[in-house]
mmCIF file of C-alpha atoms in Angstrom:
data_model
loop_
_atom_site.group_PDB
_atom_site.id
_atom_site.type_symbol
_atom_site.label_atom_id
_atom_site.label_comp_id
_atom_site.label_asym_id
_atom_site.label_seq_id
_atom_site.Cartn_x
_atom_site.Cartn_y
_atom_site.Cartn_z
ATOM 1 C CA MET A 24 -0.279 0.041 -0.397
ATOM 2 C CA ALA A 25 1.207 3.287 -0.929
ATOM 3 C CA VAL A 26 2.602 5.551 2.077
ATOM 4 C CA ALA A 27 0.443 8.821 1.267
ATOM 5 C CA VAL A 28 2.803 11.729 1.455
ATOM 6 C CA THR A 29 1.933 15.074 4.195
ATOM 7 C CA ALA A 30 2.510 18.272 4.348
ATOM 8 C CA ALA A 31 4.424 17.555 6.820
ATOM 9 C CA MET A 32 7.602 15.232 4.582
ATOM 10 C CA VAL A 33 7.368 17.683 2.246
ATOM 11 C CA LYS A 34 8.538 20.026 5.081
ATOM 12 C CA ALA A 35 10.810 18.348 6.127
ATOM 13 C CA LEU A 36 12.776 17.360 2.798
ATOM 14 C CA ARG A 37 12.540 20.701 1.521
ATOM 15 C CA ALA A 38 13.992 22.105 4.876
ATOM 16 C CA SER A 39 17.285 19.210 4.894
ATOM 17 C CA THR A 40 18.450 19.521 0.975
ATOM 18 C CA ASP A 41 16.414 23.063 -0.073
ATOM 19 C CA ALA A 42 14.912 21.727 -3.152
ATOM 20 C CA PRO A 43 11.722 23.367 -4.471
ATOM 21 C CA MET A 44 8.134 22.192 -2.734
ATOM 22 C CA MET A 45 6.732 20.447 -6.239
ATOM 23 C CA ASP A 46 9.728 18.584 -6.386
ATOM 24 C CA CYS A 47 10.301 17.863 -2.547
ATOM 25 C CA LYS A 48 6.442 16.146 -3.205
ATOM 26 C CA LYS A 49 7.019 14.517 -6.714
ATOM 27 C CA VAL A 50 9.950 12.726 -5.393
ATOM 28 C CA LEU A 51 8.831 11.841 -2.368
ATOM 29 C CA VAL A 52 5.899 10.155 -3.982
ATOM 30 C CA GLU A 53 8.453 8.214 -6.482
ATOM 31 C CA ALA A 54 10.236 7.136 -3.275
ATOM 32 C CA ASP A 55 6.993 6.079 -1.631
ATOM 33 C CA GLY A 56 7.767 8.813 1.130
ATOM 34 C CA ASP A 57 11.374 7.170 1.971
ATOM 35 C CA MET A 58 13.114 10.088 2.722
ATOM 36 C CA ALA A 59 16.484 9.021 2.275
ATOM 37 C CA LYS A 60 15.677 7.711 -0.927
ATOM 38 C CA ALA A 61 13.513 10.820 -1.826
ATOM 39 C CA THR A 62 17.061 12.819 -1.113
ATOM 40 C CA GLU A 63 18.984 11.049 -3.372
ATOM 41 C CA LEU A 64 16.582 10.675 -6.367
ATOM 42 C CA LEU A 65 16.880 15.171 -5.586
ATOM 43 C CA LYS A 66 20.730 14.960 -5.130
ATOM 44 C CA ALA A 67 20.721 13.186 -8.708
ATOM 45 C CA ARG A 68 18.646 15.191 -10.812
ATOM 46 C CA GLY A 69 20.598 18.190 -9.205
ATOM 47 C CA ILE A 70 17.734 19.679 -7.743
ATOM 48 C CA ALA A 71 18.659 19.303 -4.060
ATOM 49 C CA LYS A 72 21.509 22.067 -2.901
ATOM 50 C CA ALA A 73 24.921 21.057 -1.056
ATOM 51 C CA ALA A 74 23.997 23.868 1.449
ATOM 52 C CA LYS A 75 21.345 25.757 2.602
ATOM 53 C CA LYS A 76 20.624 29.426 1.445
ATOM 54 C CA ALA A 77 22.141 31.839 3.446
ATOM 55 C CA ASP A 78 18.732 33.255 3.605
ATOM 56 C CA ARG A 79 17.608 30.479 5.494
ATOM 57 C CA ILE A 80 19.959 30.412 8.561
ATOM 58 C CA ALA A 81 17.983 33.289 10.812
ATOM 59 C CA ALA A 82 20.101 32.632 14.723
ATOM 60 C CA GLU A 83 21.156 36.237 15.275
ATOM 61 C CA GLY A 84 24.086 36.487 17.957
ATOM 62 C CA LEU A 85 27.977 37.159 18.354
ATOM 63 C CA ALA A 86 31.437 35.208 17.871
ATOM 64 C CA GLY A 87 33.713 35.400 19.986
ATOM 65 C CA ILE A 88 37.781 34.993 20.709
ATOM 66 C CA VAL A 89 40.401 35.031 22.615
ATOM 67 C CA ILE A 90 44.445 34.615 21.957
ATOM 68 C CA ALA A 91 46.722 33.974 23.975
ATOM 69 C CA ASP A 92 49.950 36.591 23.937
ATOM 70 C CA ASP A 93 52.513 34.015 23.030
ATOM 71 C CA PHE A 94 50.228 32.343 20.142
ATOM 72 C CA SER A 95 49.980 29.509 21.988
ATOM 73 C CA LYS A 96 46.211 28.895 22.354
ATOM 74 C CA ALA A 97 43.195 29.652 21.109
ATOM 75 C CA THR A 98 39.284 30.046 22.012
ATOM 76 C CA VAL A 99 36.667 30.925 19.793
ATOM 77 C CA VAL A 100 32.952 31.002 21.285
ATOM 78 C CA GLU A 101 29.270 31.492 19.530
ATOM 79 C CA ILE A 102 26.577 32.360 21.200
ATOM 80 C CA ASN A 103 23.000 33.091 19.624
ATOM 81 C CA SER A 104 20.189 35.749 20.426
ATOM 82 C CA GLU A 105 17.085 35.921 18.729
ATOM 83 C CA THR A 106 17.038 38.804 17.136
ATOM 84 C CA ASP A 107 20.174 41.658 15.649
ATOM 85 C CA TYR A 108 19.203 44.318 18.116
ATOM 86 C CA VAL A 109 20.281 42.894 20.995
ATOM 87 C CA ALA A 110 23.272 41.125 19.155
ATOM 88 C CA GLN A 111 24.536 45.084 18.891
ATOM 89 C CA ASN A 112 23.789 45.347 22.710
ATOM 90 C CA GLU A 113 26.651 46.591 24.549
ATOM 91 C CA GLY A 114 25.561 44.516 27.297
ATOM 92 C CA PHE A 115 25.312 41.206 25.324
ATOM 93 C CA GLN A 116 28.941 41.893 23.431
ATOM 94 C CA ASN A 117 30.320 42.160 26.539
ATOM 95 C CA LEU A 118 29.053 38.995 27.558
ATOM 96 C CA VAL A 119 30.264 37.332 24.986
ATOM 97 C CA GLN A 120 34.041 38.208 25.591
ATOM 98 C CA ASP A 121 33.840 37.127 28.538
ATOM 99 C CA THR A 122 32.123 34.373 28.097
ATOM 100 C CA ALA A 123 35.303 33.416 25.341
ATOM 101 C CA GLN A 124 37.823 33.969 28.308
ATOM 102 C CA GLU A 125 36.246 32.183 30.920
ATOM 103 C CA ILE A 126 36.458 29.408 28.422
ATOM 104 C CA TYR A 127 39.711 30.308 27.474
ATOM 105 C CA THR A 128 40.892 30.001 30.881
ATOM 106 C CA ASN A 129 38.793 27.349 32.510
ATOM 107 C CA GLN A 130 38.201 24.778 29.023
ATOM 108 C CA PRO A 131 34.906 23.275 30.583
ATOM 109 C CA ALA A 132 34.304 19.910 28.564
ATOM 110 C CA ASP A 133 31.091 20.669 26.849
ATOM 111 C CA VAL A 134 27.849 23.461 26.684
ATOM 112 C CA ALA A 135 26.225 21.568 29.632
ATOM 113 C CA ALA A 136 29.561 21.504 31.772
ATOM 114 C CA PHE A 137 30.262 24.937 30.939
ATOM 115 C CA SER A 138 26.441 25.469 32.168
ATOM 116 C CA ALA A 139 26.382 24.259 35.619
ATOM 117 C CA SER A 140 29.858 26.085 36.520
ATOM 118 C CA ASP A 141 29.320 29.091 39.195
ATOM 119 C CA PHE A 142 30.014 31.740 35.477
ATOM 120 C CA GLY A 143 27.518 29.209 34.025
ATOM 121 C CA GLU A 144 24.910 31.063 36.537
ATOM 122 C CA LYS A 145 26.166 34.289 36.093
ATOM 123 C CA PHE A 146 25.708 33.669 32.495
ATOM 124 C CA GLN A 147 21.792 33.212 32.977
ATOM 125 C CA ALA A 148 21.869 35.734 35.244
ATOM 126 C CA GLU A 149 22.863 38.153 32.779
ATOM 127 C CA VAL A 150 20.712 36.138 30.377
ATOM 128 C CA ILE A 151 17.890 37.332 32.439
ATOM 129 C CA LYS A 152 18.283 40.691 33.188
ATOM 130 C CA ILE A 153 19.093 41.339 28.713
ATOM 131 C CA GLY A 154 15.699 39.571 28.205
ATOM 132 C CA GLU A 155 16.012 37.497 25.419
ATOM 133 C CA LYS A 156 16.306 33.864 24.634
ATOM 134 C CA ILE A 157 20.344 33.525 25.047
ATOM 135 C CA GLU A 158 22.435 30.460 24.211
ATOM 136 C CA LEU A 159 26.175 29.871 24.215
ATOM 137 C CA ARG A 160 25.737 27.014 21.259
ATOM 138 C CA ARG A 161 29.485 26.110 20.805
ATOM 139 C CA PHE A 162 32.806 26.222 21.335
ATOM 140 C CA ALA A 163 36.499 25.106 20.655
ATOM 141 C CA THR A 164 40.222 25.666 21.627
ATOM 142 C CA LEU A 165 43.591 25.139 19.997
ATOM 143 C CA THR A 166 46.480 24.375 21.123
ATOM 144 C CA ALA A 167 50.520 24.846 19.676
ATOM 145 C CA ASP A 168 54.117 23.823 21.099
ATOM 146 C CA ALA A 169 56.748 26.028 20.430
ATOM 147 C CA SER A 170 56.820 24.110 16.644
ATOM 148 C CA THR A 171 53.294 24.771 15.804
ATOM 149 C CA SER A 172 52.145 27.293 14.843
ATOM 150 C CA LEU A 173 48.988 29.300 15.755
ATOM 151 C CA ASN A 174 46.588 32.327 14.558
ATOM 152 C CA ALA A 175 43.537 33.096 14.187
ATOM 153 C CA TYR A 176 40.898 36.016 12.913
ATOM 154 C CA ILE A 177 38.121 37.047 13.730
ATOM 155 C CA HIS A 178 35.569 38.793 11.145
ATOM 156 C CA SER A 179 34.720 42.200 11.380
ATOM 157 C CA ASN A 180 31.001 41.966 11.531
ATOM 158 C CA SER A 181 31.503 38.948 14.698
ATOM 159 C CA ARG A 182 29.836 36.336 13.421
ATOM 160 C CA ILE A 183 32.542 34.608 11.739
ATOM 161 C CA ALA A 184 35.798 33.114 14.026
ATOM 162 C CA VAL A 185 38.320 31.031 12.448
ATOM 163 C CA ILE A 186 41.372 29.416 14.530
ATOM 164 C CA VAL A 187 44.639 28.018 12.698
ATOM 165 C CA THR A 188 47.738 25.644 13.321
ATOM 166 C CA ALA A 189 50.357 24.457 11.156
ATOM 167 C CA PHE A 190 53.235 21.877 11.917
ATOM 168 C CA CYS A 191 56.697 23.584 11.391
ATOM 169 C CA ASP A 192 60.082 22.309 10.829
ATOM 170 C CA SER A 193 61.186 24.455 14.003
ATOM 171 C CA GLN A 194 60.598 27.051 16.036
ATOM 172 C CA LYS A 195 62.232 29.700 13.774
ATOM 173 C CA THR A 196 59.393 28.205 11.218
ATOM 174 C CA ALA A 197 56.075 28.712 13.793
ATOM 175 C CA GLU A 198 57.376 32.173 14.784
ATOM 176 C CA GLY A 199 57.509 33.681 11.298
ATOM 177 C CA MET A 200 54.147 31.924 9.765
ATOM 178 C CA ARG A 201 51.892 32.965 12.291
ATOM 179 C CA PRO A 202 50.872 36.652 9.867
ATOM 180 C CA PHE A 203 50.681 33.841 6.884
ATOM 181 C CA LEU A 204 48.408 31.960 9.240
ATOM 182 C CA LYS A 205 46.359 34.700 9.744
ATOM 183 C CA GLN A 206 46.025 35.333 5.766
ATOM 184 C CA VAL A 207 44.743 31.518 5.646
ATOM 185 C CA ALA A 208 42.352 32.487 8.551
ATOM 186 C CA MET A 209 40.799 35.027 6.933
ATOM 187 C CA HIS A 210 40.633 32.710 3.800
ATOM 188 C CA ALA A 211 38.534 30.258 6.050
ATOM 189 C CA SER A 212 36.298 32.889 6.526
ATOM 190 C CA ALA A 213 35.216 33.706 2.941
ATOM 191 C CA MET A 214 35.506 30.446 1.177
ATOM 192 C CA LYS A 215 33.397 28.271 3.709
ATOM 193 C CA PRO A 216 35.554 25.364 3.884
ATOM 194 C CA THR A 217 33.823 22.629 5.456
ATOM 195 C CA THR A 218 37.343 19.753 6.034
ATOM 196 C CA LEU A 219 40.389 20.071 6.168
ATOM 197 C CA SER A 220 41.305 17.720 2.867
ATOM 198 C CA TYR A 221 39.838 15.522 -0.076
ATOM 199 C CA ARG A 222 41.691 12.753 2.171
ATOM 200 C CA ASP A 223 38.834 13.107 5.151
ATOM 201 C CA LEU A 224 36.025 13.102 2.471
ATOM 202 C CA ASP A 225 33.647 9.781 3.161
ATOM 203 C CA ALA A 226 33.946 7.838 0.065
ATOM 204 C CA ALA A 227 29.949 7.269 0.247
ATOM 205 C CA TYR A 228 29.497 11.305 0.600
ATOM 206 C CA VAL A 229 31.976 11.503 -2.616
ATOM 207 C CA THR A 230 29.990 8.841 -4.439
ATOM 208 C CA SER A 231 26.204 10.676 -3.566
ATOM 209 C CA GLU A 232 27.684 13.952 -4.809
ATOM 210 C CA THR A 233 29.580 12.830 -7.709
ATOM 211 C CA VAL A 234 25.675 11.954 -10.015
ATOM 212 C CA GLY A 235 24.085 15.180 -8.782
ATOM 213 C CA ARG A 236 26.914 17.939 -8.758
ATOM 214 C CA ILE A 237 27.870 16.705 -12.742
ATOM 215 C CA GLU A 238 23.805 16.673 -13.880
ATOM 216 C CA VAL A 239 23.937 20.514 -12.514
ATOM 217 C CA ILE A 240 27.147 20.976 -14.320
ATOM 218 C CA LYS A 241 24.648 19.333 -17.765
ATOM 219 C CA LYS A 242 21.880 21.649 -16.379
ATOM 220 C CA ASP A 243 24.133 24.579 -16.697
ATOM 221 C CA ASN A 244 24.981 24.048 -20.294
ATOM 222 C CA ILE A 245 22.314 23.620 -21.354
ATOM 223 C CA GLU A 246 21.716 27.610 -20.508
ATOM 224 C CA LEU A 247 24.428 28.443 -21.580
ATOM 225 C CA GLY A 248 24.180 26.626 -24.968
ATOM 226 C CA ARG A 249 20.871 28.708 -25.396
ATOM 227 C CA LEU A 250 22.810 32.192 -24.630
ATOM 228 C CA LYS A 251 25.288 31.053 -27.189
ATOM 229 C CA LYS A 252 28.008 31.192 -23.703
ATOM 230 C CA PRO A 253 30.561 29.237 -23.815
ATOM 231 C CA LEU A 254 30.126 25.065 -22.575
ATOM 232 C CA LYS A 255 32.147 23.937 -19.121
ATOM 233 C CA ASN A 256 33.619 20.401 -19.393
ATOM 234 C CA VAL A 257 31.589 17.512 -18.054
ATOM 235 C CA PRO A 258 33.641 15.613 -15.314
ATOM 236 C CA THR A 259 33.321 12.304 -14.863
ATOM 237 C CA TYR A 260 34.393 12.504 -11.220
ATOM 238 C CA VAL A 261 34.214 15.026 -8.082
ATOM 239 C CA SER A 262 37.171 14.874 -6.216
ATOM 240 C CA MET A 263 40.613 13.600 -6.069
ATOM 241 C CA SER A 264 39.674 11.198 -4.109
ATOM 242 C CA GLN A 265 38.719 8.911 -7.513
ATOM 243 C CA LEU A 266 41.290 10.230 -9.845
ATOM 244 C CA THR A 267 43.730 6.967 -9.451
ATOM 245 C CA GLU A 268 47.029 6.147 -10.575
ATOM 246 C CA GLU A 269 45.132 4.237 -13.609
ATOM 247 C CA VAL A 270 42.345 6.991 -13.638
ATOM 248 C CA LEU A 271 45.338 9.925 -14.574
ATOM 249 C CA ALA A 272 46.957 7.600 -16.499
ATOM 250 C CA LYS A 273 44.700 6.805 -19.332
ATOM 251 C CA ALA A 274 44.139 10.960 -18.854
ATOM 252 C CA GLU A 275 47.512 10.886 -19.893
ATOM 253 C CA ALA A 276 46.762 8.374 -22.571
ATOM 254 C CA ASP A 277 43.774 10.320 -23.484
ATOM 255 C CA ILE A 278 45.479 13.870 -24.030
ATOM 256 C CA LYS A 279 48.269 12.565 -26.265
ATOM 257 C CA ALA A 280 46.162 10.697 -28.618
ATOM 258 C CA THR A 281 44.091 13.874 -29.113
ATOM 259 C CA LEU A 282 47.314 16.026 -29.885
ATOM 260 C CA LYS A 283 48.454 12.822 -31.903
ATOM 261 C CA GLU A 284 44.784 13.161 -33.896
ATOM 262 C CA GLN A 285 45.109 16.976 -34.043
ATOM 263 C CA GLY A 286 48.307 16.712 -35.793
ATOM 264 C CA LYS A 287 50.845 18.316 -32.917
ATOM 265 C CA PRO A 288 54.530 17.279 -32.908
ATOM 266 C CA GLU A 289 55.328 14.463 -30.540
ATOM 267 C CA LYS A 290 58.522 16.819 -29.616
ATOM 268 C CA ILE A 291 56.793 19.602 -28.451
ATOM 269 C CA TRP A 292 53.951 17.092 -26.124
ATOM 270 C CA ASP A 293 55.314 17.490 -23.009
ATOM 271 C CA LYS A 294 55.144 21.802 -23.167
ATOM 272 C CA ILE A 295 51.392 21.046 -23.871
ATOM 273 C CA VAL A 296 50.873 17.454 -21.521
ATOM 274 C CA PRO A 297 50.957 19.323 -18.163
ATOM 275 C CA GLY A 298 48.452 22.313 -18.773
ATOM 276 C CA GLN A 299 46.140 19.481 -20.218
ATOM 277 C CA LEU A 300 46.239 17.003 -17.588
ATOM 278 C CA ALA A 301 46.250 19.689 -14.452
ATOM 279 C CA ARG A 302 43.237 21.033 -16.284
ATOM 280 C CA PHE A 303 41.772 17.876 -16.528
ATOM 281 C CA ILE A 304 41.977 17.615 -12.338
ATOM 282 C CA SER A 305 40.712 21.302 -11.831
ATOM 283 C CA ASP A 306 37.424 20.016 -14.016
ATOM 284 C CA ASN A 307 37.655 16.778 -12.058
ATOM 285 C CA SER A 308 37.709 17.582 -8.150
ATOM 286 C CA THR A 309 35.085 20.625 -7.490
ATOM 287 C CA LEU A 310 33.642 18.973 -4.307
ATOM 288 C CA ASP A 311 37.280 19.896 -3.245
ATOM 289 C CA GLN A 312 37.941 22.774 -4.397
ATOM 290 C CA GLU A 313 34.114 23.757 -2.339
ATOM 291 C CA GLN A 314 34.657 22.101 0.505
ATOM 292 C CA CYS A 315 38.637 21.408 1.166
ATOM 293 C CA LEU A 316 40.536 23.789 2.992
ATOM 294 C CA LEU A 317 43.917 22.789 1.314
ATOM 295 C CA ASP A 318 42.307 22.398 -2.328
ATOM 296 C CA GLN A 319 40.750 25.723 -2.636
ATOM 297 C CA ASN A 320 42.556 28.036 -4.487
ATOM 298 C CA PHE A 321 44.155 30.740 -1.927
ATOM 299 C CA VAL A 322 42.189 33.774 -2.233
ATOM 300 C CA MET A 323 45.457 35.805 -1.796
ATOM 301 C CA ASP A 324 46.946 34.215 -4.884
ATOM 302 C CA ASP A 325 44.416 32.208 -6.625
ATOM 303 C CA LYS A 326 46.763 30.509 -8.679
ATOM 304 C CA LEU A 327 48.048 28.455 -5.842
ATOM 305 C CA THR A 328 45.909 25.842 -3.562
ATOM 306 C CA VAL A 329 46.475 26.788 0.356
ATOM 307 C CA ALA A 330 47.945 24.135 0.670
ATOM 308 C CA GLN A 331 51.064 24.982 -2.354
ATOM 309 C CA ALA A 332 50.829 29.114 -0.759
ATOM 310 C CA VAL A 333 51.301 27.334 2.734
ATOM 311 C CA GLU A 334 54.236 25.802 1.675
ATOM 312 C CA GLN A 335 55.542 28.410 -0.293
ATOM 313 C CA ALA A 336 55.282 30.779 2.238
ATOM 314 C CA ALA A 337 57.529 28.485 4.401
ATOM 315 C CA LYS A 338 59.903 28.040 1.929
ATOM 316 C CA ALA A 339 60.894 32.003 2.504
ATOM 317 C CA LEU A 340 61.404 30.861 5.770
ATOM 318 C CA GLY A 341 63.682 28.729 5.569
ATOM 319 C CA GLY A 342 61.763 26.072 6.723
ATOM 320 C CA THR A 343 58.658 23.350 5.482
ATOM 321 C CA ALA A 344 54.734 23.776 6.952
ATOM 322 C CA ALA A 345 51.929 22.448 6.943
ATOM 323 C CA ILE A 346 48.758 23.118 7.899
ATOM 324 C CA SER A 347 46.918 20.173 10.828
ATOM 325 C CA THR A 348 43.998 21.446 12.381
ATOM 326 C CA PHE A 349 41.249 24.866 11.612
ATOM 327 C CA ILE A 350 38.118 25.638 13.186
ATOM 328 C CA ARG A 351 35.558 28.091 11.507
ATOM 329 C CA LEU A 352 32.323 29.335 13.616
ATOM 330 C CA GLU A 353 29.464 31.250 11.941
ATOM 331 C CA VAL A 354 27.072 32.166 14.050
ATOM 332 C CA GLY A 355 23.739 30.876 12.733
ATOM 333 C CA GLU A 356 25.457 28.249 10.472
ATOM 334 C CA GLY A 357 22.347 25.050 10.473
ATOM 335 C CA ILE A 358 19.802 27.471 12.137
ATOM 336 C CA GLU A 359 16.651 27.701 10.409
ATOM 337 C CA LYS A 360 14.576 30.472 9.972
ATOM 338 C CA LYS A 361 11.035 30.445 11.525
ATOM 339 C CA GLU A 362 8.794 31.019 8.503
ATOM 340 C CA GLU A 363 5.721 31.606 9.354
ATOM 341 C CA ASP A 364 3.540 31.348 6.345
ATOM 342 C CA PHE A 365 5.338 27.840 5.219
ATOM 343 C CA ALA A 366 3.128 25.042 6.491
ATOM 344 C CA ALA A 367 0.399 27.456 4.472
ATOM 345 C CA GLU A 368 2.326 27.345 1.323
ATOM 346 C CA VAL A 369 2.657 24.041 1.962
ATOM 347 C CA ALA A 370 -0.358 22.722 2.407
ATOM 348 C CA ALA A 371 -1.976 24.927 -0.271
ATOM 349 C CA GLN A 372 1.427 23.263 -2.786
ATOM 350 C CA MET A 373 -0.510 19.568 -0.966
ATOM 351 C CA ALA A 374 -4.097 20.236 -2.125
#
């Protein structure tokens, strides 16, 4: 017996994928109400988004940051409020910074441990005074030893805070890399990486993203063709994790075969193949470029990836360095805005 698709099911699927309501209803019917299957159908058709739109993120508040004078430790916190008006309140701003300092100093295990502390009681008293629902959502701390470089950045709107650390070959390199790591933290603030490297991506996740991302490019090409604009290369893969030695060897062989067909002299192939192979890798690793810090093009020099830029900066200091960890907190990330008419809107579409 077919499962009846309800407005609540459509709402839940739209919330998790940001796909249009009627598409959500259609795939839920096809999937007989199976949410996981419906989500995969949306991805396969290039309809589901990788992330919710910025205007669906509604939680207000501020991020706070404390960094040691000797760059040995840094703490970031996120505290949410119901309205931006309260976030601009001096009392709330002081609460955010005092909380960051408390967590930096005493390192509670989690939010529950913080709430149970003496400062947690003071926090609640301040919340009552401010008169709006306010809560500590999350926090994190990174530390550095003598051969680890650390720096941090908080955006001017105090809604994004980032800490970055790098393993270095010496204390001299670690100290010299600090200004550059602030640039990396600024990059992470703007480019929103979710993980350090493509090596950290789950294989099942990469597989699930592949079909949908390729389908999106195909759809983009339909529109580009209509506008008589150059088409995008349609990839076979989306991550370096899929580009095995065999895949790269075949790509190189295909490039050489094409050059031969074009009548290009073999003696100049070595000047052409590296660039075309680099283009193949770039076209087939779009997921990494979007989500993985080390694999993103560095905003200060987009000819280099972040990993390459770090290596180059360390080399200029006479040493070596590699990013080891980063933490990025953005206020309201993943929290949805209340949409007062949404239920009625869904119900109308379900009719």
